[in-house]
Amino acid sequence: MVSDSDSKADHNVVDGVLRGKYMSREKFVSAAKVGFGFCSVVFGWDIHDTPYPKELLISNKNNGYRDLLAVVDLSTFRRIPWENNVPFFLVSFMDPETKEPICACPRGTLKKVINKAEEHGWQAMAGVEYEYFHFKETAKTVSEKKFTGLEALTPGMHGYSMLRTTLNQAYFIDLFDRSQEFGINIESHHTETGPGVFETALAYTSALRVADNATLFKLSAKSIGMKHEIIPSFMAKPYGDLPGTSGHIHVSLRDKDGKSLFAITDEELASGGRKGAQYEDTKWISQECEWFLAGILDGLTDVVPTLVPTINGYKRLVGGETFWAPNAVTYGYDSRAASIRILSPPSVAQAATRLEIRVPGADVQPHLALASIFSLGLRGIEKKIALPLPPISQITTPEAKSQVRKLATSLEAATKEMMKEGSVGREILGDEFVDHFGGTREHEVNLWNAAVTNWEVERYLELI
């Protein structure tokens, strides 16, 4: 970096939107040593820069929207290939007086959970898969069209098509190559079912790294899309009559020797599975993995806003299994119909044993989602929580199905569940985080409740 004249420092807030600034070399060198001031208003307004009417703890009129201390994480160094290889770093936020992490910093929130796992001698590992629509549009054209009548990048439903990628080969390959150059390792990249839909699976790695990569992949896709006059959209459900787009998250824990804590032993594999497993579906995972799974199931309904943070995201869940979106507290061995899919022998190798959380959509904030998932899982291990229900394959009768807890079908209901006194969300994430993040979600709900939609006008204007 000696020859670089400037650098770029960015951070992501609770909505997953990246905000940052270019800095001169001299300013960056100083900031790297002691941090730098960054206006706290980025925690006091929404994705359209509208201040939250409800005064929240971190940034408000009373504290004058003071500066926070932004601390550069030098380990996040990478270069942005589409911006002349400018050096790039992520930052975390501290209270300028106490020098403690602020409660709503997404990276700081995830770091706390990772540190807790490390106290047990475990490393949190994860992978993220994004599905996302594309439109042959620009920021200018969607604004002129008022976000209606947009042109899909390609027509029709063509999942895993080798032909459809040829239609926009320059963009498809550019996105893959530039993302790799940006330090975002990609396992696979292909079309998914839906007009102009791609799916990109980010390589499995440490939880913090993959959360950073998942956030930066959206930046990569949108930036590279601009060059090709294409808008990639991570909105969970832009079409009412088509499946939405997911942000599936895979998780596991490794011990200090790098072995999967979720895997059964060679002896257990040879003898037909782990003895003492609660159900047939869990005999190929370790006891710790079963407790981790039970912990997620136990508290899932109390953290849904950290997995599905937008108004639109719940439209994806309403369709349920019909649209490949689980909307209940369920699990199962290699089941894409369940909220949590167990991936273990015999379908995968022992070392690849993991859980896939299928609730999040592509609009997920990855740091917050991973913080919730690992917090719930660790709580399950610590409390040795038993599985609260059988696997989805055994829930077949109307009576059994009636006992399954449903996930909230709106951001309003989900936020109330998370913010209620004594919620598991408050227990694992803390009151300060829940009050701040919940306040931002209440703001989204209030805007939605006040909005008059096209559907309402079309349905009622003439006939009522």
Short mmCIF file of C-alpha atoms in Angstrom, two decimals:
data_model
loop_
_atom_site.label_atom_id
_atom_site.label_comp_id
_atom_site.label_asym_id
_atom_site.label_seq_id
_atom_site.Cartn_x
_atom_site.Cartn_y
_atom_site.Cartn_z
CA MET A 1 0.00 0.00 0.00
CA VAL A 2 3.01 2.31 0.08
CA SER A 3 2.33 3.48 -3.47
CA ASP A 4 -1.43 3.94 -3.02
CA SER A 5 -2.68 7.52 -2.85
CA ASP A 6 -6.00 6.68 -1.20
CA SER A 7 -8.01 3.94 0.49
CA LYS A 8 -11.65 3.14 1.05
CA ALA A 9 -13.17 2.29 4.44
CA ASP A 10 -16.72 0.93 4.61
CA HIS A 11 -19.14 -0.53 7.12
CA ASN A 12 -22.59 -2.05 6.95
CA VAL A 13 -25.52 -1.06 9.14
CA VAL A 14 -28.54 -3.06 10.30
CA ASP A 15 -30.24 -2.86 6.88
CA GLY A 16 -27.18 -4.36 5.21
CA VAL A 17 -26.45 -1.18 3.26
CA LEU A 18 -22.74 -0.36 2.92
CA ARG A 19 -21.68 3.17 3.77
CA GLY A 20 -18.14 4.52 3.76
CA LYS A 21 -15.69 7.05 2.40
CA TYR A 22 -12.49 7.46 0.43
CA MET A 23 -9.53 8.55 2.56
CA SER A 24 -6.15 9.98 1.66
CA ARG A 25 -3.13 7.82 2.45
CA GLU A 26 -2.10 10.11 5.31
CA LYS A 27 -5.59 10.11 6.83
CA PHE A 28 -5.88 6.35 6.52
CA VAL A 29 -2.52 5.70 8.20
CA SER A 30 -3.65 7.84 11.12
CA ALA A 31 -7.08 6.16 11.24
CA ALA A 32 -5.53 2.70 11.18
CA LYS A 33 -3.66 3.53 14.38
CA VAL A 34 -6.32 5.21 16.51
CA GLY A 35 -9.59 4.97 14.56
CA PHE A 36 -11.53 7.90 13.13
CA GLY A 37 -14.80 9.72 13.71
CA PHE A 38 -17.83 8.68 11.68
CA CYS A 39 -21.21 10.35 11.99
CA SER A 40 -23.58 8.20 14.04
CA VAL A 41 -26.51 9.21 11.85
CA VAL A 42 -25.89 6.06 9.79
CA PHE A 43 -27.43 4.26 12.79
CA GLY A 44 -30.17 6.87 13.04
CA TRP A 45 -31.72 6.74 9.58
CA ASP A 46 -33.11 4.13 7.22
CA ILE A 47 -31.97 2.92 3.79
CA HIS A 48 -33.38 6.06 2.18
CA ASP A 49 -31.67 8.38 4.70
CA THR A 50 -34.90 9.17 6.55
CA PRO A 51 -34.21 9.72 10.28
CA TYR A 52 -36.11 7.39 12.59
CA PRO A 53 -38.94 9.40 14.22
CA LYS A 54 -38.50 7.30 17.36
CA GLU A 55 -35.28 8.40 19.02
CA LEU A 56 -32.97 5.40 19.34
CA LEU A 57 -30.07 5.03 21.75
CA ILE A 58 -27.06 5.30 19.43
CA SER A 59 -27.90 8.30 17.29
CA ASN A 60 -30.48 10.94 18.18
CA LYS A 61 -31.13 14.67 18.54
CA ASN A 62 -30.28 14.58 22.23
CA ASN A 63 -26.70 13.46 21.58
CA GLY A 64 -26.47 15.69 18.52
CA TYR A 65 -25.92 12.74 16.16
CA ARG A 66 -22.39 12.66 17.55
CA ASP A 67 -19.48 10.86 15.95
CA LEU A 68 -18.80 7.22 16.70
CA LEU A 69 -15.31 5.77 16.78
CA ALA A 70 -14.73 3.74 13.60
CA VAL A 71 -11.99 1.15 14.08
CA VAL A 72 -10.35 -0.19 10.94
CA ASP A 73 -10.05 -3.99 10.80
CA LEU A 74 -6.76 -4.41 8.96
CA SER A 75 -7.41 -8.13 8.50
CA THR A 76 -10.22 -7.25 6.06
CA PHE A 77 -7.81 -5.72 3.54
CA ARG A 78 -8.68 -6.37 -0.08
CA ARG A 79 -8.67 -4.37 -3.32
CA ILE A 80 -11.65 -3.33 -5.40
CA PRO A 81 -10.88 -4.48 -8.96
CA TRP A 82 -13.54 -2.30 -10.60
CA GLU A 83 -12.26 0.85 -8.80
CA ASN A 84 -8.64 0.84 -9.97
CA ASN A 85 -7.69 -1.70 -7.28
CA VAL A 86 -8.14 0.85 -4.50
CA PRO A 87 -7.34 -0.65 -1.06
CA PHE A 88 -10.51 -1.52 0.85
CA PHE A 89 -11.14 -2.18 4.55
CA LEU A 90 -14.14 -2.79 6.77
CA VAL A 91 -14.61 -1.01 10.07
CA SER A 92 -16.39 -1.74 13.35
CA PHE A 93 -17.92 0.89 15.62
CA MET A 94 -17.09 1.75 19.22
CA ASP A 95 -18.62 4.16 21.69
CA PRO A 96 -16.24 7.17 21.64
CA GLU A 97 -16.31 7.47 25.44
CA THR A 98 -16.25 3.87 26.70
CA LYS A 99 -14.39 2.42 23.68
CA GLU A 100 -16.79 -0.54 23.90
CA PRO A 101 -18.50 -1.93 20.77
CA ILE A 102 -21.87 -0.30 20.16
CA CYS A 103 -24.83 -2.61 20.55
CA ALA A 104 -26.08 -2.46 16.95
CA CYS A 105 -22.83 -2.81 14.99
CA PRO A 106 -23.47 -5.91 12.85
CA ARG A 107 -19.82 -7.01 12.79
CA GLY A 108 -19.49 -6.37 16.51
CA THR A 109 -22.66 -8.33 17.24
CA LEU A 110 -21.36 -11.35 15.33
CA LYS A 111 -17.89 -11.06 16.87
CA LYS A 112 -19.38 -11.41 20.36
CA VAL A 113 -20.94 -14.73 19.43
CA ILE A 114 -17.79 -15.95 17.69
CA ASN A 115 -15.77 -15.09 20.80
CA LYS A 116 -18.21 -17.08 22.90
CA ALA A 117 -17.72 -20.11 20.68
CA GLU A 118 -13.96 -19.68 20.90
CA GLU A 119 -14.17 -19.76 24.71
CA HIS A 120 -15.34 -23.36 24.27
CA GLY A 121 -12.47 -24.03 21.85
CA TRP A 122 -14.76 -23.99 18.81
CA GLN A 123 -14.62 -22.10 15.52
CA ALA A 124 -17.87 -20.92 13.92
CA MET A 125 -18.00 -21.88 10.24
CA ALA A 126 -20.56 -20.88 7.63
CA GLY A 127 -21.53 -20.54 3.99
CA VAL A 128 -24.14 -18.38 2.26
CA GLU A 129 -26.14 -19.00 -0.92
CA TYR A 130 -27.88 -16.11 -2.67
CA GLU A 131 -30.62 -16.28 -5.26
CA TYR A 132 -31.32 -12.93 -6.93
CA PHE A 133 -33.31 -11.49 -9.81
CA HIS A 134 -31.84 -9.31 -12.57
CA PHE A 135 -33.39 -6.53 -14.59
CA LYS A 136 -32.17 -4.99 -17.84
CA GLU A 137 -32.47 -1.56 -16.27
CA THR A 138 -30.46 1.24 -14.67
CA ALA A 139 -31.12 3.39 -11.60
CA LYS A 140 -32.39 6.06 -13.98
CA THR A 141 -34.76 3.84 -15.95
CA VAL A 142 -36.37 2.19 -12.91
CA SER A 143 -36.97 5.64 -11.44
CA GLU A 144 -38.51 6.89 -14.69
CA LYS A 145 -40.71 3.78 -14.85
CA LYS A 146 -41.63 4.23 -11.18
CA PHE A 147 -40.40 0.68 -10.56
CA THR A 148 -43.17 -0.89 -12.67
CA GLY A 149 -43.06 -2.71 -16.00
CA LEU A 150 -39.38 -3.57 -15.58
CA GLU A 151 -37.62 -5.72 -18.16
CA ALA A 152 -36.31 -9.02 -16.77
CA LEU A 153 -32.78 -9.90 -17.86
CA THR A 154 -34.02 -13.13 -19.45
CA PRO A 155 -37.53 -14.55 -19.92
CA GLY A 156 -38.92 -17.78 -18.50
CA MET A 157 -38.06 -20.29 -15.79
CA HIS A 158 -34.64 -21.80 -16.47
CA GLY A 159 -32.91 -23.15 -13.37
CA TYR A 160 -29.40 -24.53 -13.92
CA SER A 161 -29.58 -23.59 -17.59
CA MET A 162 -26.33 -23.74 -19.58
CA LEU A 163 -28.02 -21.80 -22.35
CA ARG A 164 -29.43 -18.80 -20.47
CA THR A 165 -26.02 -17.71 -19.15
CA THR A 166 -24.82 -17.35 -22.75
CA LEU A 167 -27.38 -14.57 -23.30
CA ASN A 168 -25.53 -12.34 -20.83
CA GLN A 169 -22.18 -14.08 -20.77
CA ALA A 170 -20.07 -10.94 -20.35
CA TYR A 171 -21.90 -9.95 -17.15
CA PHE A 172 -22.16 -13.52 -15.83
CA ILE A 173 -18.42 -14.15 -16.16
CA ASP A 174 -17.43 -10.62 -15.12
CA LEU A 175 -19.38 -11.00 -11.87
CA PHE A 176 -17.71 -14.32 -11.08
CA ASP A 177 -14.17 -13.19 -11.95
CA ARG A 178 -14.28 -9.74 -10.35
CA SER A 179 -15.82 -11.12 -7.16
CA GLN A 180 -13.00 -13.66 -6.90
CA GLU A 181 -10.47 -10.88 -7.41
CA PHE A 182 -12.23 -8.95 -4.64
CA GLY A 183 -11.51 -11.80 -2.23
CA ILE A 184 -14.98 -13.33 -2.37
CA ASN A 185 -14.45 -17.03 -3.00
CA ILE A 186 -17.33 -18.57 -4.93
CA GLU A 187 -18.18 -22.28 -4.93
CA SER A 188 -20.80 -22.20 -7.69
CA HIS A 189 -22.57 -19.71 -9.94
CA HIS A 190 -25.57 -20.60 -12.12
CA THR A 191 -29.09 -19.68 -13.16
CA GLU A 192 -32.05 -20.46 -10.90
CA THR A 193 -35.73 -20.82 -11.70
CA GLY A 194 -37.33 -17.50 -12.52
CA PRO A 195 -36.90 -14.71 -15.09
CA GLY A 196 -33.34 -13.44 -14.86
CA VAL A 197 -32.52 -15.31 -11.64
CA PHE A 198 -28.98 -16.37 -10.69
CA GLU A 199 -27.78 -18.32 -7.69
CA THR A 200 -24.31 -17.85 -6.25
CA ALA A 201 -22.93 -20.01 -3.44
CA LEU A 202 -20.16 -18.37 -1.45
CA ALA A 203 -17.36 -20.62 -0.23
CA TYR A 204 -17.61 -22.12 3.24
CA THR A 205 -15.22 -20.40 5.65
CA SER A 206 -15.12 -18.71 9.06
CA ALA A 207 -18.42 -17.09 10.03
CA LEU A 208 -17.13 -13.52 10.14
CA ARG A 209 -15.34 -13.85 6.81
CA VAL A 210 -18.38 -15.29 5.06
CA ALA A 211 -20.65 -12.60 6.56
CA ASP A 212 -18.26 -9.96 5.21
CA ASN A 213 -18.13 -11.74 1.85
CA ALA A 214 -21.91 -12.04 1.67
CA THR A 215 -22.31 -8.32 2.31
CA LEU A 216 -19.60 -7.42 -0.18
CA PHE A 217 -20.97 -9.77 -2.84
CA LYS A 218 -24.08 -7.60 -3.05
CA LEU A 219 -21.80 -4.59 -3.56
CA SER A 220 -19.86 -6.52 -6.19
CA ALA A 221 -22.99 -7.59 -8.09
CA LYS A 222 -24.55 -4.12 -8.05
CA SER A 223 -21.29 -2.38 -9.03
CA ILE A 224 -20.48 -4.77 -11.87
CA GLY A 225 -24.12 -4.72 -12.95
CA MET A 226 -23.86 -0.95 -13.46
CA LYS A 227 -21.15 -1.49 -16.07
CA HIS A 228 -23.49 -3.75 -18.02
CA GLU A 229 -26.65 -1.66 -17.43
CA ILE A 230 -28.10 -4.46 -15.33
CA ILE A 231 -29.68 -4.20 -11.87
CA PRO A 232 -29.32 -7.31 -9.69
CA SER A 233 -32.00 -7.27 -7.00
CA PHE A 234 -31.75 -9.01 -3.64
CA MET A 235 -35.35 -8.11 -2.82
CA ALA A 236 -36.88 -11.30 -1.47
CA LYS A 237 -40.03 -11.39 -3.62
CA PRO A 238 -40.38 -8.90 -6.48
CA TYR A 239 -43.13 -10.95 -8.21
CA GLY A 240 -46.30 -11.99 -6.43
CA ASP A 241 -46.92 -15.09 -8.54
CA LEU A 242 -43.38 -16.48 -8.62
CA PRO A 243 -41.08 -18.01 -5.99
CA GLY A 244 -39.02 -15.53 -4.02
CA THR A 245 -35.26 -15.53 -3.67
CA SER A 246 -33.50 -17.10 -0.72
CA GLY A 247 -30.39 -16.43 1.29
CA HIS A 248 -29.79 -19.89 2.71
CA ILE A 249 -27.13 -20.14 5.42
CA HIS A 250 -25.06 -23.23 6.21
CA VAL A 251 -23.43 -23.52 9.65
CA SER A 252 -21.22 -25.80 11.71
CA LEU A 253 -18.62 -25.74 14.48
CA ARG A 254 -15.05 -27.01 14.37
CA ASP A 255 -12.92 -28.00 17.34
CA LYS A 256 -9.37 -26.77 18.01
CA ASP A 257 -8.00 -29.53 15.75
CA GLY A 258 -10.15 -28.42 12.82
CA LYS A 259 -12.55 -31.37 13.06
CA SER A 260 -16.27 -30.89 12.71
CA LEU A 261 -18.00 -30.85 16.09
CA PHE A 262 -21.20 -31.80 14.26
CA ALA A 263 -19.82 -35.03 12.77
CA ILE A 264 -20.31 -38.49 14.24
CA THR A 265 -17.23 -40.66 14.87
CA ASP A 266 -15.91 -43.26 12.47
CA GLU A 267 -17.12 -45.95 14.87
CA GLU A 268 -20.63 -44.51 14.94
CA LEU A 269 -20.66 -44.29 11.16
CA ALA A 270 -19.60 -47.91 10.81
CA SER A 271 -22.19 -49.11 13.34
CA GLY A 272 -25.15 -47.47 11.65
CA GLY A 273 -25.32 -44.14 13.42
CA ARG A 274 -25.15 -42.57 16.86
CA LYS A 275 -26.86 -44.46 19.65
CA GLY A 276 -29.12 -42.30 21.79
CA ALA A 277 -30.21 -40.01 18.94
CA GLN A 278 -33.72 -38.67 19.54
CA TYR A 279 -34.88 -39.51 16.03
CA GLU A 280 -33.78 -41.47 12.98
CA ASP A 281 -33.04 -38.17 11.18
CA THR A 282 -30.47 -37.17 13.81
CA LYS A 283 -28.54 -40.42 14.23
CA TRP A 284 -25.94 -39.29 11.68
CA ILE A 285 -25.09 -36.08 13.56
CA SER A 286 -23.25 -35.66 16.86
CA GLN A 287 -24.94 -35.03 20.19
CA GLU A 288 -23.60 -31.46 20.10
CA CYS A 289 -25.15 -30.93 16.69
CA GLU A 290 -28.49 -32.27 17.93
CA TRP A 291 -28.39 -29.82 20.87
CA PHE A 292 -27.37 -26.99 18.51
CA LEU A 293 -30.29 -27.84 16.23
CA ALA A 294 -32.67 -27.97 19.19
CA GLY A 295 -31.44 -24.57 20.34
CA ILE A 296 -32.28 -23.01 16.99
CA LEU A 297 -35.71 -24.60 16.95
CA ASP A 298 -36.40 -23.51 20.52
CA GLY A 299 -35.75 -19.82 19.87
CA LEU A 300 -36.37 -19.42 16.15
CA THR A 301 -39.68 -17.57 16.41
CA ASP A 302 -38.07 -14.93 18.67
CA VAL A 303 -35.33 -13.89 16.22
CA VAL A 304 -37.14 -13.93 12.87
CA PRO A 305 -36.52 -10.20 12.15
CA THR A 306 -32.77 -10.87 12.15
CA LEU A 307 -33.35 -13.50 9.45
CA VAL A 308 -36.14 -11.76 7.52
CA PRO A 309 -35.63 -8.01 8.10
CA THR A 310 -37.89 -6.44 5.47
CA ILE A 311 -41.61 -6.00 4.86
CA ASN A 312 -41.29 -7.78 1.51
CA GLY A 313 -39.42 -10.76 2.96
CA TYR A 314 -42.58 -12.09 4.59
CA LYS A 315 -44.36 -12.24 1.23
CA ARG A 316 -41.83 -14.95 0.38
CA LEU A 317 -42.70 -16.91 3.54
CA VAL A 318 -46.48 -16.65 3.08
CA GLY A 319 -46.28 -18.99 0.09
CA GLY A 320 -44.60 -21.64 2.22
CA GLU A 321 -43.61 -24.93 0.62
CA THR A 322 -45.45 -23.99 -2.58
CA PHE A 323 -42.73 -21.43 -3.24
CA TRP A 324 -39.81 -23.31 -1.64
CA ALA A 325 -39.94 -21.11 1.46
CA PRO A 326 -40.38 -22.76 4.88
CA ASN A 327 -42.72 -20.90 7.22
CA ALA A 328 -42.76 -23.10 10.33
CA VAL A 329 -40.45 -24.42 13.04
CA THR A 330 -39.42 -27.64 11.32
CA TYR A 331 -36.32 -29.68 10.51
CA GLY A 332 -35.43 -32.83 8.62
CA TYR A 333 -32.67 -34.92 7.10
CA ASP A 334 -31.83 -33.53 3.64
CA SER A 335 -35.26 -31.88 3.53
CA ARG A 336 -35.77 -28.75 1.47
CA ALA A 337 -39.31 -28.54 2.82
CA ALA A 338 -38.08 -27.84 6.37
CA SER A 339 -36.81 -24.63 7.92
CA ILE A 340 -33.62 -26.41 8.93
CA ARG A 341 -32.11 -29.03 6.66
CA ILE A 342 -29.73 -31.58 8.15
CA LEU A 343 -26.80 -32.37 5.85
CA SER A 344 -24.93 -35.42 7.11
CA PRO A 345 -23.94 -38.95 6.14
CA PRO A 346 -24.95 -40.82 4.14
CA SER A 347 -25.67 -37.93 1.71
CA VAL A 348 -22.45 -36.02 2.54
CA ALA A 349 -19.09 -36.87 4.07
CA GLN A 350 -18.70 -36.68 7.85
CA ALA A 351 -16.45 -33.62 7.59
CA ALA A 352 -19.18 -31.78 5.66
CA THR A 353 -21.87 -32.32 8.31
CA ARG A 354 -23.76 -29.09 8.78
CA LEU A 355 -27.16 -27.45 9.16
CA GLU A 356 -28.78 -25.35 6.44
CA ILE A 357 -31.03 -22.56 7.70
CA ARG A 358 -33.57 -22.03 4.92
CA VAL A 359 -35.70 -19.25 6.45
CA PRO A 360 -33.70 -16.18 5.28
CA GLY A 361 -34.36 -14.53 1.95
CA ALA A 362 -31.82 -12.74 -0.22
CA ASP A 363 -32.60 -9.54 1.72
CA VAL A 364 -30.92 -10.99 4.82
CA GLN A 365 -28.32 -9.02 6.80
CA PRO A 366 -25.75 -11.84 7.06
CA HIS A 367 -23.91 -10.67 10.20
CA LEU A 368 -27.11 -10.40 12.22
CA ALA A 369 -28.53 -13.67 10.89
CA LEU A 370 -25.35 -15.57 11.74
CA ALA A 371 -25.20 -13.94 15.16
CA SER A 372 -28.71 -15.19 15.92
CA ILE A 373 -28.15 -18.67 14.52
CA PHE A 374 -24.92 -19.31 16.40
CA SER A 375 -26.27 -17.71 19.59
CA LEU A 376 -29.29 -20.00 19.54
CA GLY A 377 -27.17 -23.03 18.71
CA LEU A 378 -24.64 -22.38 21.47
CA ARG A 379 -27.50 -21.84 23.91
CA GLY A 380 -28.84 -25.24 22.85
CA ILE A 381 -25.51 -26.92 23.59
CA GLU A 382 -25.05 -25.14 26.91
CA LYS A 383 -28.57 -25.99 28.09
CA LYS A 384 -28.56 -29.44 26.44
CA ILE A 385 -31.96 -28.65 24.94
CA ALA A 386 -33.91 -31.61 23.60
CA LEU A 387 -35.51 -31.49 20.19
CA PRO A 388 -39.01 -30.01 20.72
CA LEU A 389 -40.69 -31.99 17.93
CA PRO A 390 -40.09 -34.86 15.51
CA PRO A 391 -38.61 -34.31 12.03
CA ILE A 392 -40.89 -33.04 9.29
CA SER A 393 -41.09 -36.50 7.68
CA GLN A 394 -42.96 -37.73 10.76
CA ILE A 395 -45.38 -34.81 10.93
CA THR A 396 -48.04 -36.18 8.62
CA THR A 397 -51.43 -36.07 10.36
CA PRO A 398 -53.60 -32.95 10.70
CA GLU A 399 -53.31 -33.20 14.47
CA ALA A 400 -49.49 -33.36 14.34
CA LYS A 401 -49.32 -30.49 11.87
CA SER A 402 -51.52 -28.35 14.13
CA GLN A 403 -48.92 -28.61 16.88
CA VAL A 404 -46.11 -27.13 14.75
CA ARG A 405 -45.30 -23.50 15.57
CA LYS A 406 -45.63 -21.16 12.61
CA LEU A 407 -43.24 -18.32 11.90
CA ALA A 408 -44.62 -14.79 11.88
CA THR A 409 -46.17 -13.82 8.57
CA SER A 410 -45.37 -10.12 8.83
CA LEU A 411 -42.49 -7.95 10.00
CA GLU A 412 -44.85 -6.34 12.51
CA ALA A 413 -45.73 -9.64 14.18
CA ALA A 414 -42.15 -10.88 14.07
CA THR A 415 -40.82 -7.69 15.65
CA LYS A 416 -43.38 -7.84 18.46
CA GLU A 417 -42.33 -11.43 19.15
CA MET A 418 -38.65 -10.48 19.30
CA MET A 419 -39.21 -7.37 21.45
CA LYS A 420 -41.55 -8.91 24.02
CA GLU A 421 -40.31 -9.08 27.60
CA GLY A 422 -38.34 -12.25 28.31
CA SER A 423 -37.97 -13.28 24.65
CA VAL A 424 -35.15 -15.60 23.67
CA GLY A 425 -34.03 -12.82 21.33
CA ARG A 426 -33.46 -10.53 24.33
CA GLU A 427 -31.67 -13.33 26.18
CA ILE A 428 -29.13 -14.06 23.46
CA LEU A 429 -28.70 -10.67 21.75
CA GLY A 430 -29.23 -8.31 24.68
CA ASP A 431 -31.84 -5.67 25.46
CA GLU A 432 -29.88 -2.80 23.90
CA PHE A 433 -29.56 -4.56 20.56
CA VAL A 434 -33.19 -5.71 20.50
CA ASP A 435 -34.48 -2.25 21.44
CA HIS A 436 -32.40 -0.56 18.74
CA PHE A 437 -32.89 -3.09 15.96
CA GLY A 438 -36.53 -3.59 16.90
CA GLY A 439 -37.01 0.17 16.76
CA THR A 440 -35.67 0.25 13.21
CA ARG A 441 -38.06 -2.54 12.21
CA GLU A 442 -40.99 -0.71 13.82
CA HIS A 443 -40.08 2.26 11.62
CA GLU A 444 -40.33 0.05 8.51
CA VAL A 445 -43.70 -1.24 9.70
CA ASN A 446 -45.03 2.27 10.30
CA LEU A 447 -44.02 3.36 6.79
CA TRP A 448 -45.68 0.29 5.32
CA ASN A 449 -48.88 0.76 7.33
CA ALA A 450 -49.14 4.34 6.08
CA ALA A 451 -48.50 3.44 2.43
CA VAL A 452 -51.31 3.16 -0.14
CA THR A 453 -50.36 0.42 -2.58
CA ASN A 454 -51.22 -0.16 -6.24
CA TRP A 455 -53.14 -3.26 -5.19
CA GLU A 456 -55.45 -1.20 -2.96
CA VAL A 457 -56.09 1.41 -5.64
CA GLU A 458 -56.78 -1.18 -8.34
CA ARG A 459 -59.07 -3.17 -6.07
CA TYR A 460 -61.09 -0.43 -4.42
CA LEU A 461 -60.93 2.88 -6.31
CA GLU A 462 -63.68 2.23 -8.84
CA LEU A 463 -65.96 -0.35 -7.23
CA ILE A 464 -66.22 0.52 -3.54
#
